[in-house]
Short mmCIF file of C-alpha atoms in Angstrom, two decimals:
data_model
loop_
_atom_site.label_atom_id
_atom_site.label_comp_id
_atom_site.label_asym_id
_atom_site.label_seq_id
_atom_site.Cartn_x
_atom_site.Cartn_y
_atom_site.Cartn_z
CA UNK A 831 -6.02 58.48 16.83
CA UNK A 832 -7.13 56.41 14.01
CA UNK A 833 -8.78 52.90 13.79
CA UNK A 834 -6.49 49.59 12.85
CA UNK A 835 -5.79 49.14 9.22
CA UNK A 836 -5.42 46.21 7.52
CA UNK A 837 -2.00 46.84 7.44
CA UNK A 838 -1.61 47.89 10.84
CA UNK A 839 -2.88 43.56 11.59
CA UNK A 840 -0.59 41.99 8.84
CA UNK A 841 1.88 43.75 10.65
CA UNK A 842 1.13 42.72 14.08
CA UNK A 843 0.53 39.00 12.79
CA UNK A 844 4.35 38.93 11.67
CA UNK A 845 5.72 40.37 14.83
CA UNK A 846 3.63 37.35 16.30
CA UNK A 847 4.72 35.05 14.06
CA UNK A 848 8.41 36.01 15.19
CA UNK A 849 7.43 35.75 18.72
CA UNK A 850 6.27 32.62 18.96
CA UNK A 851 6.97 30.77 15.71
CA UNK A 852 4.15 29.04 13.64
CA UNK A 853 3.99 26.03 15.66
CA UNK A 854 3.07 27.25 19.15
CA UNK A 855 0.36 29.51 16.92
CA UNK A 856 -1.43 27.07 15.62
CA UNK A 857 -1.40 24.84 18.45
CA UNK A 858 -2.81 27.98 20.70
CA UNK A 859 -5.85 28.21 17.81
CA UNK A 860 -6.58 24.74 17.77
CA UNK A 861 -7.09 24.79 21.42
CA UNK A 862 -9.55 27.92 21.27
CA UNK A 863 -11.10 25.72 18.48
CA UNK A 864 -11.83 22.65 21.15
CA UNK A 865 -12.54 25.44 23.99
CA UNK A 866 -15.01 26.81 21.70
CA UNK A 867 -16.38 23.44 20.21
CA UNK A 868 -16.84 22.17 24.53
CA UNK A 869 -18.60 25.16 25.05
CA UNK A 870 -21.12 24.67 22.42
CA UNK A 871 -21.83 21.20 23.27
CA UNK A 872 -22.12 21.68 26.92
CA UNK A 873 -24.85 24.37 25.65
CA UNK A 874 -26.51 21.66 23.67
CA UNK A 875 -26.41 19.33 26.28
CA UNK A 876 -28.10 21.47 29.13
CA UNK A 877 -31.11 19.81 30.86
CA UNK A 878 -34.41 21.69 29.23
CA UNK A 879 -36.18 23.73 32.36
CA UNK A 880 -39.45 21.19 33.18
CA UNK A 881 -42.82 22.30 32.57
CA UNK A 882 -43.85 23.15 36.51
CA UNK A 883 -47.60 24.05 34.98
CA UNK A 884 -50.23 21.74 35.89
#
């Protein structure tokens, strides 16, 4: 039981490639790219916690 090689990904990035095709590939990474990018500006945009101290 040994770890992933590099080869061991190439290989399972061509079997995807195959799959799916290159189109449907990069549109699936360009929407983990917005996901990702709404995420961190929902983060940004969070309402600070208000000072409660008197």
């Amino acid at each position: 039981m040994g770890g992933a090689s590099i080869w061991h990904w190439i290989v399972v990035g061509v079997i995807i490639m195959l799959l799916f095709g290159r189109g449907k590939v990069s549109d699936l990474m360009g929407d983990v790219a917005k996901g990702i990018k709404a995420f961190k500006k929902g983060m940004a945009d969070d309402d600070p916690v208000p000072d409660t101290r008197a």
